[in-house]
Each structure stands twice: as structure tokens, then as C-alpha cells.
mmCIF file of C-alpha atoms in Angstrom:
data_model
loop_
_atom_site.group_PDB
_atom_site.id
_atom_site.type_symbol
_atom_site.label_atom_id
_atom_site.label_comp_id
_atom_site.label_asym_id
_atom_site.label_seq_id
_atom_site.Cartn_x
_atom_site.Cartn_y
_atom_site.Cartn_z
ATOM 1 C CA UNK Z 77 0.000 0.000 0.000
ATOM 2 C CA UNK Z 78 2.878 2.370 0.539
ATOM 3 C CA UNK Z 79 4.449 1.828 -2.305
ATOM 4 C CA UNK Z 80 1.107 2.305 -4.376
ATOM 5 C CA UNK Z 81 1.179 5.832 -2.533
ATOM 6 C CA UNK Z 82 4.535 6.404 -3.608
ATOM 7 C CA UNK Z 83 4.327 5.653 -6.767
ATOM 8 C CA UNK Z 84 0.836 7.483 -7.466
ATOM 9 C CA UNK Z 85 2.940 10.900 -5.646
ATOM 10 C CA UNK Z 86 5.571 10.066 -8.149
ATOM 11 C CA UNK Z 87 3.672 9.991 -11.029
ATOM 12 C CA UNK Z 88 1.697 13.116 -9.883
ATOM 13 C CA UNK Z 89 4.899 15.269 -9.155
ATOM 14 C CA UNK Z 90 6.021 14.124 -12.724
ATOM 15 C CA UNK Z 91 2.820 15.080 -14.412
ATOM 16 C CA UNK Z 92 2.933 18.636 -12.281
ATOM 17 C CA UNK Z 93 6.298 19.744 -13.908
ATOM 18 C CA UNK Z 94 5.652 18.864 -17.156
ATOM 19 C CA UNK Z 95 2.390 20.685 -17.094
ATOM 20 C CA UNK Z 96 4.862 23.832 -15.581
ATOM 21 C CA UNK Z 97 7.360 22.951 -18.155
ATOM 22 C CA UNK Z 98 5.061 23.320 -21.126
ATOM 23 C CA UNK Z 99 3.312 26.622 -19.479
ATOM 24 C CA UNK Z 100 6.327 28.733 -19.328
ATOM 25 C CA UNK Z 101 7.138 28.179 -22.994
ATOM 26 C CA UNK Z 102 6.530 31.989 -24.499
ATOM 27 C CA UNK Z 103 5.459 30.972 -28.427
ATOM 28 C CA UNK Z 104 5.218 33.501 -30.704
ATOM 29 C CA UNK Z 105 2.738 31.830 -33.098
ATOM 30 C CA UNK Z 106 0.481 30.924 -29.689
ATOM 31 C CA UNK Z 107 -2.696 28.808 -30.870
ATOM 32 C CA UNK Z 108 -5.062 27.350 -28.370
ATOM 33 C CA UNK Z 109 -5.081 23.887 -30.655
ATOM 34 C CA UNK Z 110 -1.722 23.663 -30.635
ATOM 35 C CA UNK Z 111 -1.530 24.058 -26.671
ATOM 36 C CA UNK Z 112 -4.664 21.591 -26.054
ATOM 37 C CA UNK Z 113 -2.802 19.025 -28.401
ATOM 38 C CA UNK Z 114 0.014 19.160 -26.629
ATOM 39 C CA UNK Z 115 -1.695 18.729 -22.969
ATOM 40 C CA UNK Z 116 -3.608 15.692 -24.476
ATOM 41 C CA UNK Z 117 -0.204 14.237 -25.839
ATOM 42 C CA UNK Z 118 1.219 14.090 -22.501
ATOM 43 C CA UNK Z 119 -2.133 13.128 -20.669
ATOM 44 C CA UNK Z 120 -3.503 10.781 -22.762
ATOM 45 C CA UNK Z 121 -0.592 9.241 -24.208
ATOM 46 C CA UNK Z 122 2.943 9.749 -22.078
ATOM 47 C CA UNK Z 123 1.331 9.502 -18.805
ATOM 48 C CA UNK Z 124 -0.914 6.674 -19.357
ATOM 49 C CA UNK Z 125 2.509 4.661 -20.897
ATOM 50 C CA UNK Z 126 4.447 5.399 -18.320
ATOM 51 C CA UNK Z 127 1.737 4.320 -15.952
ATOM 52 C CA UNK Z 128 1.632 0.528 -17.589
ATOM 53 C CA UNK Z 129 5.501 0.586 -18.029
ATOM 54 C CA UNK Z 130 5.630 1.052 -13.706
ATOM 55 C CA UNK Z 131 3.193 -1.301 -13.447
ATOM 56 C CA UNK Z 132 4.814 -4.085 -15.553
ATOM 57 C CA UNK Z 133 8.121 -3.287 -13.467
ATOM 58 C CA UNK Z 134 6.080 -3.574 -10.132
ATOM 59 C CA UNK Z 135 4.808 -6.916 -11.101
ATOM 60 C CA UNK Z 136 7.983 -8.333 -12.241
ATOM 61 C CA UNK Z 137 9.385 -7.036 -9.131
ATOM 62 C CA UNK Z 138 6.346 -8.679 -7.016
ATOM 63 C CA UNK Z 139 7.291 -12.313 -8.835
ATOM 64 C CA UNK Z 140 10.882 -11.906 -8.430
#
């Protein structure tokens, strides 16, 4: 159970700074589209990988 809360803080600290990273960017050429893509790139793509890749490592980890 504590490592589930680790990992979930982890993963949520992770997913904070990007969000920060990608805010302070100053583009020149702003578009609203091109912001909203990039949020659902990381949300629905990156963070849902990296998710099943940690899991997959916890489980081998588990067996081992």
C-alpha cells in the first residue's frame, strides 16, 4: 500500500512539472489547438505509458 502511494505521488509530481514545463514556454505563433494538443499528448498518451511501463516493473518485481 505504501508503495502504491509512492508511486501514485511520483507519477503526480512528474505530471505537475511537465504541465509547468510546457506553461512557461513563451510561443510567438500561440494557438489554443496547438496548446490543447500538446496537454492531451502528454495526458492521454505519455502519462498513461508510463503508468503501464511502472506497473509491468512492479509486477515483475512482485514475482521476483
Amino acid at each position: 500500500m505504501i508503495l502504491a502511494l509512492i508511486l501514485a505521488t511520483i507519477i503526480c509530481i512528474i505530471a505537475a512539472v511537465i504541465t509547468f514545463k510546457l506553461t512557461q514556454v513563451e510561443d510567438k505563433n500561440y494557438s489554443s489547438d496547438s496548446s490543447l494538443a500538446n496537454m492531451m499528448n502528454i495526458y492521454l498518451i505519455w502519462l498513461p505509458g508510463g503508468l503501464i511501463v511502472i506497473g509491468i516493473i512492479g509486477l515483475i518485481w512482485f514475482f521476483i
